[in-house]
Coordinates of C-alpha atoms and ligand atoms in Angstrom, one line a residue:
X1 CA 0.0 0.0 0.0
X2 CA 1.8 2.9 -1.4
X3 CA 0.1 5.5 0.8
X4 CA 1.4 3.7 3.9
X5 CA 4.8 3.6 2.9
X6 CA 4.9 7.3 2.2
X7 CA 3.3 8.1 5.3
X8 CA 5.2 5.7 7.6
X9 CA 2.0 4.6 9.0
X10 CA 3.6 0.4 8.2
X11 CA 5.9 1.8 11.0
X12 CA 3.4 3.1 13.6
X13 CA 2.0 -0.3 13.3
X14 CA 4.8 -2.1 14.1
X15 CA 5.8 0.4 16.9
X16 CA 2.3 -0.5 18.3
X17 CA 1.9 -4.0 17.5
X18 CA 5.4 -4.5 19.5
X19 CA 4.3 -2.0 22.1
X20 CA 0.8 -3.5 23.1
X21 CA 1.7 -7.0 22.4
X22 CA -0.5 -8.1 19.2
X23 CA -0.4 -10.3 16.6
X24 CA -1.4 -7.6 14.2
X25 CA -1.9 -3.6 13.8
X26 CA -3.5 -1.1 11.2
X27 CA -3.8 1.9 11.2
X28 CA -5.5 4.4 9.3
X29 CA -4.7 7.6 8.6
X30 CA -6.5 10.2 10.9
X31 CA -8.4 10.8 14.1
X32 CA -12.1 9.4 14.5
X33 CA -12.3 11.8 17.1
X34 CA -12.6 14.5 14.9
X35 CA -13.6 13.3 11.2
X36 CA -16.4 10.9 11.0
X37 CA -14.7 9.5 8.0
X38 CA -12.3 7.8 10.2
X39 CA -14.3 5.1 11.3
X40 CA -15.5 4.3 7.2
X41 CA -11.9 4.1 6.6
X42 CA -11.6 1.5 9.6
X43 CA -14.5 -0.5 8.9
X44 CA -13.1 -1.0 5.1
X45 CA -10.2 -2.0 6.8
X46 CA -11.2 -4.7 9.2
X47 CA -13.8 -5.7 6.1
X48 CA -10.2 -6.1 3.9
X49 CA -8.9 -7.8 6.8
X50 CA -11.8 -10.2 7.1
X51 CA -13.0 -11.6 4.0
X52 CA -10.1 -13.7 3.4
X53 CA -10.1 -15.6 6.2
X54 CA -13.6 -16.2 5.2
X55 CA -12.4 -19.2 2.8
X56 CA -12.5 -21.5 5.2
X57 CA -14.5 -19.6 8.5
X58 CA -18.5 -18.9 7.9
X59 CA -19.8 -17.6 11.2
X60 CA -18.5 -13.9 12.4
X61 CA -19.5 -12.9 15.8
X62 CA -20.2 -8.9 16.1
X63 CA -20.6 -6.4 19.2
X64 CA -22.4 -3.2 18.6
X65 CA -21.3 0.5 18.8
X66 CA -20.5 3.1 16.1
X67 CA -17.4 1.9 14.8
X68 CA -18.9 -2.1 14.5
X69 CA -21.6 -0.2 12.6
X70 CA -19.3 1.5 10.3
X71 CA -17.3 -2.3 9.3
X72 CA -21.4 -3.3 8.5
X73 CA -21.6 -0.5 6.5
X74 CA -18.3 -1.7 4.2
X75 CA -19.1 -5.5 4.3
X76 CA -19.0 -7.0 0.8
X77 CA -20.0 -9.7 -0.9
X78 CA -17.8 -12.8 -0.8
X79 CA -16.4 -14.5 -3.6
X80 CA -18.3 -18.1 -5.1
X81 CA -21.2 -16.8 -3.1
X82 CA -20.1 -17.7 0.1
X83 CA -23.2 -17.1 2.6
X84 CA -21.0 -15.9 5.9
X85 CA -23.5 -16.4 9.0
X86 CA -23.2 -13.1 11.3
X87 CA -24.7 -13.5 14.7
X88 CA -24.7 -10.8 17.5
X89 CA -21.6 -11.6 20.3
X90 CA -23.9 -10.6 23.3
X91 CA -27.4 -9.8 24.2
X92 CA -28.3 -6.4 25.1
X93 CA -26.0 -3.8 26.6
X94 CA -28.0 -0.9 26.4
X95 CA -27.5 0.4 23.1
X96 CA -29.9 2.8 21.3
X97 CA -31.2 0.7 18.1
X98 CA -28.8 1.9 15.4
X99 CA -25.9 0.1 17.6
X100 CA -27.0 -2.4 18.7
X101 CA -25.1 -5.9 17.8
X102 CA -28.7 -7.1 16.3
X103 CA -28.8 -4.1 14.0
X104 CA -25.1 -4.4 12.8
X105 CA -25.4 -8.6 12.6
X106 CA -28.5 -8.0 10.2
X107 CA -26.5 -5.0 7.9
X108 CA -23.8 -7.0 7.8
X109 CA -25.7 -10.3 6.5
X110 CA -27.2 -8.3 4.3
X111 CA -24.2 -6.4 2.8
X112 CA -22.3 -10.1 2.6
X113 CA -25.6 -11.5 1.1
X114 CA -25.2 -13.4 4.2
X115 CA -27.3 -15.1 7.0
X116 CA -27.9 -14.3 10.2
X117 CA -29.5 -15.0 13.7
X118 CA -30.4 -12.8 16.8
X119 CA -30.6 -12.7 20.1
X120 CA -33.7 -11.4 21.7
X121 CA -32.8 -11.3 25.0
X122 CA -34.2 -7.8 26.9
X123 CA -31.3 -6.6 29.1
X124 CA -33.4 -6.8 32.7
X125 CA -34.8 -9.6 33.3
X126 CA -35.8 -11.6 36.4
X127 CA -33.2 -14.8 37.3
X128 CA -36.0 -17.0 36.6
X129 CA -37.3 -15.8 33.4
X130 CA -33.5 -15.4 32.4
X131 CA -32.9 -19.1 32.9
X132 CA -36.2 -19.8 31.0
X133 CA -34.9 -17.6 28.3
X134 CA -32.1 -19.5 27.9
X135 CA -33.7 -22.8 28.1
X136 CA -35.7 -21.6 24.9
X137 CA -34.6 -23.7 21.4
X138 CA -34.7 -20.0 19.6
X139 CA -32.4 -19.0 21.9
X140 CA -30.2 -21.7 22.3
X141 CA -29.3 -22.5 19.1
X142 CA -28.1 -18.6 19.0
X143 CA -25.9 -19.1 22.0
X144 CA -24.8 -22.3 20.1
X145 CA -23.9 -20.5 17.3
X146 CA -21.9 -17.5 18.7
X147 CA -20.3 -19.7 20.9
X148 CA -18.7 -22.0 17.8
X149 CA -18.2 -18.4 15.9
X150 CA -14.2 -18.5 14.5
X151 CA -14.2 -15.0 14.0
X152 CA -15.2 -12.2 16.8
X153 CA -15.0 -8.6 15.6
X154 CA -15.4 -6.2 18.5
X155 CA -15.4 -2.6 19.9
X156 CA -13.5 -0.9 23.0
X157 CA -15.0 1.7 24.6
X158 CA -14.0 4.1 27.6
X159 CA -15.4 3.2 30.5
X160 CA -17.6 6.4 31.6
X161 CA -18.5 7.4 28.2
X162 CA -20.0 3.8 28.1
X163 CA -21.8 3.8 31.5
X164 CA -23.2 7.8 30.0
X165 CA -24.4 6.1 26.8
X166 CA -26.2 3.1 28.7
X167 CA -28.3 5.5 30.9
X168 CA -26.2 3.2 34.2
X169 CA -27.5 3.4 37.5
X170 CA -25.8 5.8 40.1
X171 CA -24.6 2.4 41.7
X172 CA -22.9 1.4 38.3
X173 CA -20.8 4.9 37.9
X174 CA -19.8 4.8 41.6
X175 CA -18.5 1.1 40.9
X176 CA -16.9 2.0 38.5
X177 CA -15.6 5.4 39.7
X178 CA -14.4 3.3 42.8
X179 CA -12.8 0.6 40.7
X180 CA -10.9 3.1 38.6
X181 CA -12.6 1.2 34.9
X182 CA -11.4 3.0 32.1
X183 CA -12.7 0.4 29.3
X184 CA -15.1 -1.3 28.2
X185 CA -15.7 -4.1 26.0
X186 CA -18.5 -7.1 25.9
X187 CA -20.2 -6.0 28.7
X188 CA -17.0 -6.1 30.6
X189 CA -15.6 -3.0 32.2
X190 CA -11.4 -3.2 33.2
X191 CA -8.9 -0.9 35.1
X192 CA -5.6 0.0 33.8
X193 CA -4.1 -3.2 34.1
X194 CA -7.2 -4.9 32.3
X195 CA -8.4 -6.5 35.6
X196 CA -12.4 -6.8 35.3
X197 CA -14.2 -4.5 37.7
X198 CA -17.4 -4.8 36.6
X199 CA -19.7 -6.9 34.1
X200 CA -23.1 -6.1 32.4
X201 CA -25.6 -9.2 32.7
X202 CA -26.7 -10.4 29.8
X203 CA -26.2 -13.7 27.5
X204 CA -23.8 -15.0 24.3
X205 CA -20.0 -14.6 24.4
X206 CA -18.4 -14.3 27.8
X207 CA -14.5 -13.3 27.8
X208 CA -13.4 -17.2 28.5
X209 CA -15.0 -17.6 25.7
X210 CA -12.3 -16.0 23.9
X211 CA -10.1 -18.5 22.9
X212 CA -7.2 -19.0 21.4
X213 CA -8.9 -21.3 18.2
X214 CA -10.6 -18.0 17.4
X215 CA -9.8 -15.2 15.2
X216 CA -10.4 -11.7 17.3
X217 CA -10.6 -8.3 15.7
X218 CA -10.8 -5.1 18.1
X219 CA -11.9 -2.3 16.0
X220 CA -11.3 1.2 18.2
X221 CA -9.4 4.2 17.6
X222 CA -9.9 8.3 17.8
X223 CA -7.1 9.9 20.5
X224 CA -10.0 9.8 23.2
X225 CA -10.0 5.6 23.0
X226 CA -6.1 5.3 23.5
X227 CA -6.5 4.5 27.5
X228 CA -8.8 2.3 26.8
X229 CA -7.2 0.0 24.1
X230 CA -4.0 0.1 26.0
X231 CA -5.9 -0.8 29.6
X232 CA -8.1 -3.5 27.4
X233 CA -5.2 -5.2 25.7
X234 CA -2.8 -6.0 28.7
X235 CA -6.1 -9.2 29.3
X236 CA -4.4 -10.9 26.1
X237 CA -1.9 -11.0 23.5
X238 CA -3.5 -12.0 20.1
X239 CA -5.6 -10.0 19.1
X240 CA -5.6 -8.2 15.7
X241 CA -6.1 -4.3 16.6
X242 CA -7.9 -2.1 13.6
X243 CA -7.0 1.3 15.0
X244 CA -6.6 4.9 13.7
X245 CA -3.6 7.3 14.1
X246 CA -5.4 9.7 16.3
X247 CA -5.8 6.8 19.1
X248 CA -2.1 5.3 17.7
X249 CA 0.0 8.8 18.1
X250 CA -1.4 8.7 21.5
X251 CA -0.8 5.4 22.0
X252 CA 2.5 5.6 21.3
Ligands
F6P301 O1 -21.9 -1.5 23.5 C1 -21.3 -2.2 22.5 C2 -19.8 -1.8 22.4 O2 -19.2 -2.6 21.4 C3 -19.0 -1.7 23.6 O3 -18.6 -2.9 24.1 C4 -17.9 -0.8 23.3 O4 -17.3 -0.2 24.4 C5 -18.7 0.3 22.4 O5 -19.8 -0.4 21.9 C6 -17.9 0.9 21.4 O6 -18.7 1.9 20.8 P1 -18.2 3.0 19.7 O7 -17.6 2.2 18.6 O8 -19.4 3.7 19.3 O9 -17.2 3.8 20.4

């Protein structure tokens, strides 16, 4: 890619891949923080990333947010009219509509001329009718399903801005306060050192569930986000980070 040469951006990736540990970086040019266009140019590059690994893998497993909704958006057909099977990596986290993993499995399918399956599983919910939930055949072929996903493309947030955007109880932002979280991801909220402080209730992929058979895309960046990924990425080492130069300069 010539424009990465002349930019040096193939050596802020290695810079950060050997910084934060990972088995692979890109970056894009810019700063999500400030041009929306950021995030389109990191969802075509997780969606370059991606669709050759879907030779042999068919089912992707997809958290919500902005930036997940942005890869949706640039998801392509694949070749020989592979049908790749998106499914949504957790049950609600108290997204508005627009982000929600559901929303971004069914653009996605639809973008791939794909398949997919959702979870419709409210986020508060009595332990009893939970459990029934579960119990459910609609349901648990879902949970099935994400949990044989080879693929996992997911978002990093900071920790307060998520609590804001989830309308959290006063309880939740004192734990969390308390705790010191500055990320989140899958429900999961860490500290600086990546320790879990505090998790969100809800079904589908729980972070043991990340393994290392499994392909993992974190797709995060803008300069705000670079706390986060750093404090996120100390849980494990091989991950593929889709970042942006905004989040990568600060990073750095
Ligand atoms: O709520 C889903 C989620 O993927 C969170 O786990 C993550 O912190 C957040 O969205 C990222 O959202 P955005 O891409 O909008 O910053």
């Amino acid at each position: 890619n010539v424009m990465k040469e002349v930019s040096g951006l193939h050596v802020l990736e290695e810079r950060l891949r050997e910084k934060l540990k990972l088995a692979e970086v890109i970056i894009v040019p810019g700063d999500s923080d400030r041009d929306q266009w950021v995030k389109t140019e990191m969802g075509k590059a997780a969606v370059n990333r991606l669709l050759p690994l879907l030779k042999s893998e068919r089912t992707i497993a997809v958290t919500g947010g902005t930036t997940l909704a942005a890869v949706a958006e640039m998801m392509k057909p694949l070749p020989n009219r592979k049908r790749p099977l998106i499914v949504p990596a957790r049950g609600g986290l108290g997204e508005h509509v627009e982000n929600q993993a559901n929303t971004i499995c069914s653009t996605m399918a639809q973008k791939a001329n794909g398949e997919y399956r959702l979870l419709h599983v409210p986020d508060q919910l009595s332990k009893e009718s939970y459990q029934s939930l579960i119990e459910e055949p609609g349901v648990k072929d879902v949970l099935e399903q994400i949990r044989s996903a080879g693929i996992v493309i997911h978002g990093i947030g900071e920790a307060t801005t998520m609590a804001e955007r989830r309308n959290s109880s006063s309880i939740v932002f004192q734990e969390i306060e308390k705790q010191n979280a500055v990320a989140e991801a899958f429900g999961y909220y860490f500290d600086q050192d990546g320790t879990i402080v505090h998790k969100l209730k809800t079904v589908g992929l729980q972070l043991d569930d990340l393994t290392d058979d499994k392909t993992i895309f974190a797709v995060a960046g803008g300069s705000s986000k670079a706390n986060a990924i750093a404090a996120y990425m100390k849980r494990g080492p091989r991950q593929i980070l889709i970042t942006d130069e905004g989040a990568a300069n600060e990073l750095l």
